[in-house]
């Protein structure tokens, strides 16, 4: 008996030993490119701006390489079967964002503006590198300590309370540029909406996993649409009202769109009812039009979207007009790194409007490449949801992926003039501690779900009694 069982046991362990490192080696090879490409871009900016290789090139390369190495080693050790593509793509986007922020730091126009407004100029790129390190630390913490994503399901209703606190807290702090989306504590400012999207995805996934049958089956047909019963409609109406309240009291168009959009997507995936998509679009459209009719800050953003070059709009803010001109002057291949004029956007050039810098200096080709990188993260997240064996993991992966996708659409669309500006930041590339830390946490949770979904099922333990029975049986 031992001669038949030992080889199979040995064979299984060999497959396990070979299978895991091969994916991690793929990830490692991709990470090398993800570090080398931003380092070359950094050198390119230095040569374009100052005609010399920047003195901080080695430090930047080592810093980004160290962050990538830490992330890779943690995944290799604690999540060996995780998706091999998400970490390299996120690292590449983070690295390119650091380059664009450093490029804007070199602008004499922005330096002079900072000295006029704040009395001194402080470069943002070193701070962003620190925020990226904190993001990788949180990412590593999630991979190490979150052994199983299903543990999060226990905290469904606690996560709802935490999300509400995170969303309501900015109301009690002063508005910044017309929107109350910041919490200021001491010298630190936090944008809680970035973290709320992750916490609220946990709540939506846990809640809809339990209620999906009631929402999918117990419904009435009305004009070709399946509408749920009144008592099942309660939570949907509550979420809709909450997103409107955020929009009214905090004038935060982006978070309310993200919040409600993610809920509708997860609801659709849970119930497989197309009527939820139609219902959600109608409700969000009605809410946005209603709020825009009396909220002046939202009205200004709609006016800037409809008539960005009108004298009245440009007298208040010419940011959207400058952003559109940046994209226009970039053309197909761009002006070249460090050779654009996106610093004319002024305030928020390296945060809300950083996509315009890529649009001008890398052109349409560069913008499409960056959008494809974002698309890869979303696609791998959805693939993780398809591979997940438990309904909670499926819904959570879809929720996080859809939140990421909606944020890219809302920010990119606002900067390119497709929709009104939202006040949110482009994941990984824009300057902002809350954004980069929260998005690294999001990638960490997706990788944990991915590892659980891709891990091979354990081989059945050999049972000598069963084998003896099979041998004896004629």
Coordinates of N, CA, C and O in Angstrom, one line a residue, residues 126-243:
X126 N 8.3 63.7 -3.1 CA 8.8 62.9 -2.0 C 7.7 62.5 -1.0 O 7.7 61.4 -0.5
X127 N 6.7 63.4 -0.9 CA 5.5 63.0 0.0 C 4.7 61.9 -0.6 O 4.3 61.0 0.1
X128 N 4.6 61.9 -1.9 CA 3.8 60.9 -2.6 C 4.6 59.5 -2.5 O 3.9 58.5 -2.4
X129 N 5.9 59.6 -2.5 CA 6.7 58.3 -2.4 C 6.5 57.8 -1.0 O 6.3 56.5 -0.8
X130 N 6.4 58.7 0.0 CA 6.1 58.2 1.4 C 4.7 57.6 1.5 O 4.5 56.5 2.1
X131 N 3.7 58.3 0.9 CA 2.3 57.7 0.9 C 2.3 56.4 0.2 O 1.6 55.5 0.6
X132 N 3.1 56.2 -0.9 CA 3.1 54.9 -1.6 C 3.7 53.8 -0.7 O 3.2 52.7 -0.8
X133 N 4.7 54.2 0.1 CA 5.3 53.2 1.0 C 4.3 52.8 2.1 O 4.2 51.6 2.4
X134 N 3.5 53.8 2.5 CA 2.4 53.5 3.5 C 1.3 52.6 2.8 O 0.8 51.7 3.5
X135 N 1.1 52.9 1.6 CA 0.1 52.0 0.8 C 0.6 50.6 0.7 O -0.2 49.6 0.9
X136 N 1.9 50.4 0.4 CA 2.4 49.1 0.2 C 2.4 48.4 1.6 O 2.2 47.2 1.7
X137 N 2.7 49.2 2.7 CA 2.7 48.6 4.0 C 1.3 48.1 4.4 O 1.1 47.0 4.9
X138 N 0.2 48.8 4.0 CA -1.2 48.4 4.3 C -1.5 47.2 3.4 O -2.1 46.2 3.8
X139 N -1.0 47.2 2.1 CA -1.2 46.1 1.2 C -0.6 44.8 1.8 O -1.2 43.8 1.8
X140 N 0.7 44.9 2.3 CA 1.3 43.8 2.9 C 0.6 43.3 4.1 O 0.5 42.1 4.3
X141 N 0.1 44.3 5.0 CA -0.6 43.9 6.2 C -1.9 43.1 5.8 O -2.2 42.1 6.5
X142 N -2.6 43.5 4.8 CA -3.8 42.8 4.4 C -3.5 41.4 3.9 O -4.1 40.4 4.3
X143 N -2.4 41.2 3.1 CA -2.0 39.9 2.6 C -1.6 39.0 3.7 O -1.9 37.8 3.7
X144 N -0.9 39.5 4.7 CA -0.3 38.7 5.8 C -1.4 38.3 6.8 O -1.6 37.2 7.2
X145 N -2.2 39.3 7.2 CA -3.2 39.1 8.3 C -4.6 38.7 7.9 O -5.3 38.1 8.7
X146 N -5.0 39.0 6.7 CA -6.3 38.6 6.2 C -6.1 37.2 5.6 O -5.9 37.1 4.4
X147 N -6.2 36.2 6.4 CA -6.0 34.8 5.9 C -7.0 34.4 5.0 O -6.8 33.6 4.1
X148 N -8.3 34.8 5.2 CA -9.4 34.4 4.4 C -10.3 35.6 4.2 O -10.8 36.1 5.2
X149 N -10.7 35.9 3.0 CA -11.6 37.1 2.8 C -12.9 36.9 3.4 O -13.6 37.9 3.7
X150 N -13.4 35.7 3.6 CA -14.7 35.4 4.1 C -14.9 35.9 5.5 O -16.0 36.0 6.0
X151 N -13.8 36.1 6.2 CA -13.8 36.7 7.6 C -14.6 38.0 7.6 O -15.3 38.4 8.5
X152 N -14.4 38.8 6.5 CA -15.0 40.1 6.4 C -16.5 40.0 6.4 O -17.2 41.0 6.7
X153 N -17.0 38.9 6.0 CA -18.5 38.7 5.9 C -19.1 38.9 7.3 O -20.3 39.3 7.4
X154 N -18.4 38.6 8.3 CA -18.9 38.7 9.7 C -19.2 40.1 10.1 O -20.0 40.4 11.0
X155 N -18.5 41.1 9.4 CA -18.6 42.5 9.8 C -19.5 43.3 8.8 O -19.3 44.5 8.6
X156 N -20.5 42.6 8.2 CA -21.4 43.2 7.3 C -22.0 44.5 7.8 O -21.9 45.6 7.2
X157 N -22.6 44.4 9.0 CA -23.4 45.6 9.5 C -22.4 46.6 10.2 O -22.7 47.8 10.2
X158 N -21.3 46.0 10.8 CA -20.3 47.0 11.3 C -19.7 47.8 10.2 O -19.5 49.0 10.4
X159 N -19.5 47.2 9.1 CA -18.9 47.9 8.0 C -19.9 49.0 7.5 O -19.4 50.1 7.0
X160 N -21.2 48.8 7.6 CA -22.2 49.8 7.2 C -22.0 51.0 8.1 O -22.0 52.2 7.6
X161 N -21.9 50.8 9.4 CA -21.8 51.9 10.4 C -20.5 52.6 10.1 O -20.5 53.9 10.1
X162 N -19.4 51.9 9.9 CA -18.1 52.5 9.6 C -18.1 53.4 8.4 O -17.7 54.5 8.3
X163 N -18.8 52.8 7.3 CA -18.9 53.6 6.1 C -19.7 54.9 6.3 O -19.3 55.9 5.7
X164 N -20.8 54.8 7.0 CA -21.6 56.0 7.3 C -20.8 57.0 8.0 O -20.9 58.2 7.7
X165 N -20.0 56.6 9.0 CA -19.2 57.5 9.8 C -18.2 58.2 8.8 O -18.0 59.4 8.9
X166 N -17.6 57.4 8.0 CA -16.6 57.9 7.1 C -17.2 58.9 6.1 O -16.6 59.9 5.7
X167 N -18.4 58.6 5.6 CA -19.1 59.5 4.7 C -19.6 60.8 5.3 O -19.7 61.8 4.6
X168 N -20.1 60.7 6.5 CA -20.7 61.8 7.2 C -19.7 62.8 7.8 O -19.9 64.0 7.9
X169 N -18.6 62.2 8.3 CA -17.6 63.0 9.0 C -17.2 64.3 8.3 O -17.1 65.4 9.0
X170 N -16.9 64.3 7.0 CA -16.5 65.6 6.4 C -17.4 66.7 6.5 O -17.1 67.9 6.3
X171 N -18.7 66.4 6.8 CA -19.7 67.5 6.9 C -19.4 68.5 8.0 O -19.8 69.6 8.0
X172 N -18.6 68.0 9.0 CA -18.3 68.8 10.2 C -17.0 69.5 10.1 O -16.5 70.1 11.0
X173 N -16.4 69.5 8.9 CA -15.2 70.2 8.6 C -15.4 71.2 7.5 O -16.3 71.1 6.7
X174 N -14.6 72.3 7.5 CA -14.8 73.3 6.5 C -14.6 72.8 5.1 O -13.8 71.9 4.8
X175 N -15.3 73.4 4.1 CA -15.2 73.1 2.7 C -13.9 73.5 2.2 O -13.3 74.5 2.5
X176 N -13.4 72.7 1.3 CA -12.1 73.0 0.5 C -12.5 73.1 -0.9 O -12.9 72.1 -1.5
X177 N -12.4 74.3 -1.5 CA -12.7 74.5 -2.9 C -14.2 74.1 -3.2 O -14.5 73.5 -4.3
X178 N -15.0 74.4 -2.3 CA -16.5 74.2 -2.5 C -17.0 72.9 -2.1 O -18.2 72.6 -2.1
X179 N -16.1 71.9 -1.8 CA -16.6 70.5 -1.5 C -16.1 70.1 -0.1 O -15.0 70.3 0.2
X180 N -17.0 69.5 0.6 CA -16.6 69.0 2.0 C -16.3 67.5 1.8 O -17.1 66.6 2.1
X181 N -15.0 67.2 1.5 CA -14.6 65.8 1.3 C -13.4 65.5 2.1 O -12.8 64.4 2.0
X182 N -13.0 66.5 3.0 CA -11.7 66.3 3.7 C -12.0 66.3 5.2 O -12.9 67.0 5.7
X183 N -11.1 65.6 5.9 CA -11.1 65.7 7.4 C -9.7 66.2 7.7 O -8.7 65.6 7.3
X184 N -9.6 67.3 8.5 CA -8.3 67.8 8.9 C -8.1 67.6 10.4 O -8.9 68.1 11.2
X185 N -7.1 66.8 10.7 CA -6.7 66.5 12.1 C -5.2 66.9 12.3 O -4.4 66.3 11.7
X186 N -5.0 67.9 13.1 CA -3.6 68.4 13.3 C -3.1 68.9 11.9 O -3.8 69.7 11.3
X187 N -2.0 68.4 11.5 CA -1.4 68.8 10.2 C -1.8 67.9 9.1 O -1.4 68.1 7.9
X188 N -2.6 66.9 9.4 CA -2.9 65.9 8.3 C -4.3 66.1 7.8 O -5.3 66.4 8.6
X189 N -4.5 65.8 6.5 CA -5.8 65.9 5.9 C -6.1 64.5 5.3 O -5.2 63.9 4.7
X190 N -7.3 64.0 5.5 CA -7.7 62.6 5.1 C -8.9 62.8 4.2 O -9.8 63.6 4.6
X191 N -9.0 62.1 3.1 CA -10.2 62.0 2.3 C -10.9 60.7 2.6 O -10.6 59.7 2.0
X192 N -11.9 60.7 3.5 CA -12.4 59.4 4.0 C -13.2 58.6 2.9 O -13.4 57.4 3.0
X193 N -13.7 59.4 1.9 CA -14.5 58.7 0.8 C -13.7 57.6 0.1 O -14.3 56.6 -0.3
X194 N -12.3 57.8 0.1 CA -11.5 56.8 -0.6 C -11.5 55.5 0.2 O -11.5 54.4 -0.4
X195 N -11.6 55.5 1.5 CA -11.6 54.3 2.3 C -13.0 53.8 2.4 O -13.2 52.6 2.5
X196 N -14.0 54.7 2.3 CA -15.4 54.3 2.5 C -15.8 53.3 1.3 O -16.6 52.4 1.5
X197 N -15.2 53.5 0.1 CA -15.6 52.7 -1.0 C -15.3 51.2 -0.8 O -16.0 50.3 -1.2
X198 N -14.2 51.0 0.0 CA -13.8 49.6 0.3 C -14.7 49.0 1.4 O -15.3 47.9 1.3
X199 N -14.9 49.8 2.4 CA -15.8 49.3 3.5 C -17.2 49.1 3.1 O -17.8 48.1 3.5
X200 N -17.7 50.0 2.2 CA -19.1 49.9 1.8 C -19.2 48.7 0.8 O -20.3 48.1 0.7
X201 N -18.2 48.3 0.1 CA -18.2 47.1 -0.8 C -18.4 45.9 0.1 O -19.1 45.0 -0.3
X202 N -17.8 45.9 1.2 CA -17.9 44.7 2.2 C -19.4 44.6 2.6 O -20.0 43.5 2.6
X203 N -20.0 45.8 3.0 CA -21.4 45.8 3.4 C -22.3 45.3 2.3 O -23.2 44.4 2.5
X204 N -22.2 45.9 1.1 CA -23.0 45.5 -0.1 C -22.9 44.0 -0.3 O -23.9 43.4 -0.6
X205 N -21.7 43.5 -0.3 CA -21.5 42.1 -0.7 C -22.2 41.2 0.4 O -22.9 40.2 0.0
X206 N -22.0 41.5 1.7 CA -22.5 40.7 2.7 C -24.1 40.8 2.7 O -24.8 39.8 2.9
X207 N -24.6 42.0 2.5 CA -26.1 42.2 2.6 C -26.7 41.5 1.4 O -27.7 40.8 1.6
X208 N -26.2 41.7 0.2 CA -26.9 41.2 -1.0 C -26.7 39.7 -1.1 O -27.5 39.0 -1.8
X209 N -25.7 39.1 -0.5 CA -25.5 37.7 -0.5 C -26.7 37.0 0.2 O -27.2 36.0 -0.2
X210 N -27.1 37.7 1.3 CA -28.3 37.1 2.0 C -29.6 37.4 1.4 O -30.5 36.6 1.3
X211 N -29.7 38.6 0.8 CA -31.0 39.1 0.3 C -31.2 38.9 -1.2 O -32.3 39.3 -1.7
X212 N -30.3 38.3 -1.9 CA -30.4 38.3 -3.4 C -31.6 37.5 -3.9 O -32.2 37.9 -4.9
X213 N -32.0 36.4 -3.2 CA -33.1 35.7 -3.7 C -34.4 36.5 -3.6 O -35.2 36.5 -4.5
X214 N -34.5 37.2 -2.5 CA -35.7 38.0 -2.3 C -35.8 39.1 -3.3 O -36.9 39.4 -3.9
X215 N -34.6 39.7 -3.7 CA -34.6 40.8 -4.7 C -34.7 40.2 -6.1 O -35.2 40.9 -7.0
X216 N -34.3 39.0 -6.3 CA -34.3 38.4 -7.7 C -35.7 37.8 -8.0 O -36.2 37.9 -9.1
X217 N -36.3 37.1 -7.0 CA -37.4 36.2 -7.3 C -38.7 36.9 -7.0 O -39.7 36.9 -7.8
X218 N -38.8 37.5 -5.8 CA -40.1 38.1 -5.4 C -40.2 39.5 -6.0 O -39.9 40.5 -5.3
X219 N -40.7 39.6 -7.2 CA -40.8 40.9 -7.9 C -42.1 40.9 -8.7 O -42.6 39.9 -9.1
X220 N -42.5 42.1 -9.0 CA -43.7 42.4 -9.8 C -43.2 42.9 -11.2 O -42.3 43.7 -11.3
X221 N -43.9 42.5 -12.2 CA -43.6 43.0 -13.6 C -44.4 44.3 -13.9 O -45.6 44.3 -13.7
X222 N -43.6 45.3 -14.3 CA -44.3 46.6 -14.6 C -43.6 47.2 -15.8 O -42.4 47.5 -15.8
X223 N -44.4 47.3 -16.9 CA -43.8 47.9 -18.2 C -42.5 47.2 -18.6 O -41.5 47.8 -19.0
X224 N -42.5 45.9 -18.5 CA -41.4 45.1 -19.0 C -40.2 45.0 -18.0 O -39.3 44.3 -18.2
X225 N -40.4 45.7 -16.8 CA -39.3 45.7 -15.8 C -39.8 44.9 -14.6 O -41.0 45.0 -14.3
X226 N -38.9 44.2 -14.0 CA -39.2 43.5 -12.7 C -38.9 44.4 -11.6 O -37.7 44.8 -11.4
X227 N -39.9 44.8 -10.8 CA -39.7 45.7 -9.7 C -39.9 44.8 -8.4 O -40.8 44.0 -8.3
X228 N -39.1 45.1 -7.4 CA -39.1 44.3 -6.2 C -40.3 44.7 -5.3 O -40.9 45.8 -5.5
X229 N -40.6 43.9 -4.3 CA -41.6 44.3 -3.3 C -41.2 45.5 -2.5 O -40.0 45.8 -2.4
X230 N -42.1 46.1 -1.9 CA -41.8 47.4 -1.2 C -40.8 47.2 -0.1 O -39.9 48.0 0.1
X231 N -40.9 46.1 0.7 CA -40.0 45.9 1.8 C -38.6 45.6 1.4 O -37.6 45.8 2.1
X232 N -38.5 45.0 0.1 CA -37.1 44.8 -0.4 C -36.5 46.0 -1.0 O -35.3 46.1 -1.2
X233 N -37.4 46.9 -1.4 CA -37.0 48.2 -2.0 C -36.3 49.1 -1.0 O -35.6 50.0 -1.3
X234 N -36.7 48.9 0.3 CA -36.2 49.8 1.4 C -34.7 50.1 1.4 O -34.3 51.3 1.3
X235 N -33.9 49.1 1.4 CA -32.4 49.4 1.4 C -31.9 50.1 0.1 O -31.0 50.9 0.2
X236 N -32.6 49.8 -1.0 CA -32.1 50.5 -2.3 C -32.5 52.0 -2.2 O -31.7 52.9 -2.5
X237 N -33.7 52.3 -1.7 CA -34.1 53.7 -1.5 C -33.2 54.4 -0.5 O -32.8 55.5 -0.7
X238 N -32.8 53.6 0.6 CA -31.9 54.2 1.6 C -30.6 54.6 1.0 O -30.0 55.6 1.3
X239 N -30.0 53.7 0.2 CA -28.7 53.9 -0.4 C -28.8 55.1 -1.4 O -27.9 56.0 -1.4
X240 N -29.9 55.2 -2.1 CA -30.1 56.3 -3.0 C -30.2 57.7 -2.3 O -29.6 58.6 -2.6
X241 N -31.0 57.7 -1.2 CA -31.1 58.9 -0.4 C -29.8 59.3 0.2 O -29.4 60.4 0.3
X242 N -29.0 58.2 0.7 CA -27.7 58.5 1.3 C -26.8 59.2 0.3 O -26.1 60.1 0.6
X243 N -26.8 58.6 -1.0 CA -25.9 59.2 -2.0 C -26.3 60.6 -2.3 O -25.5 61.5 -2.6

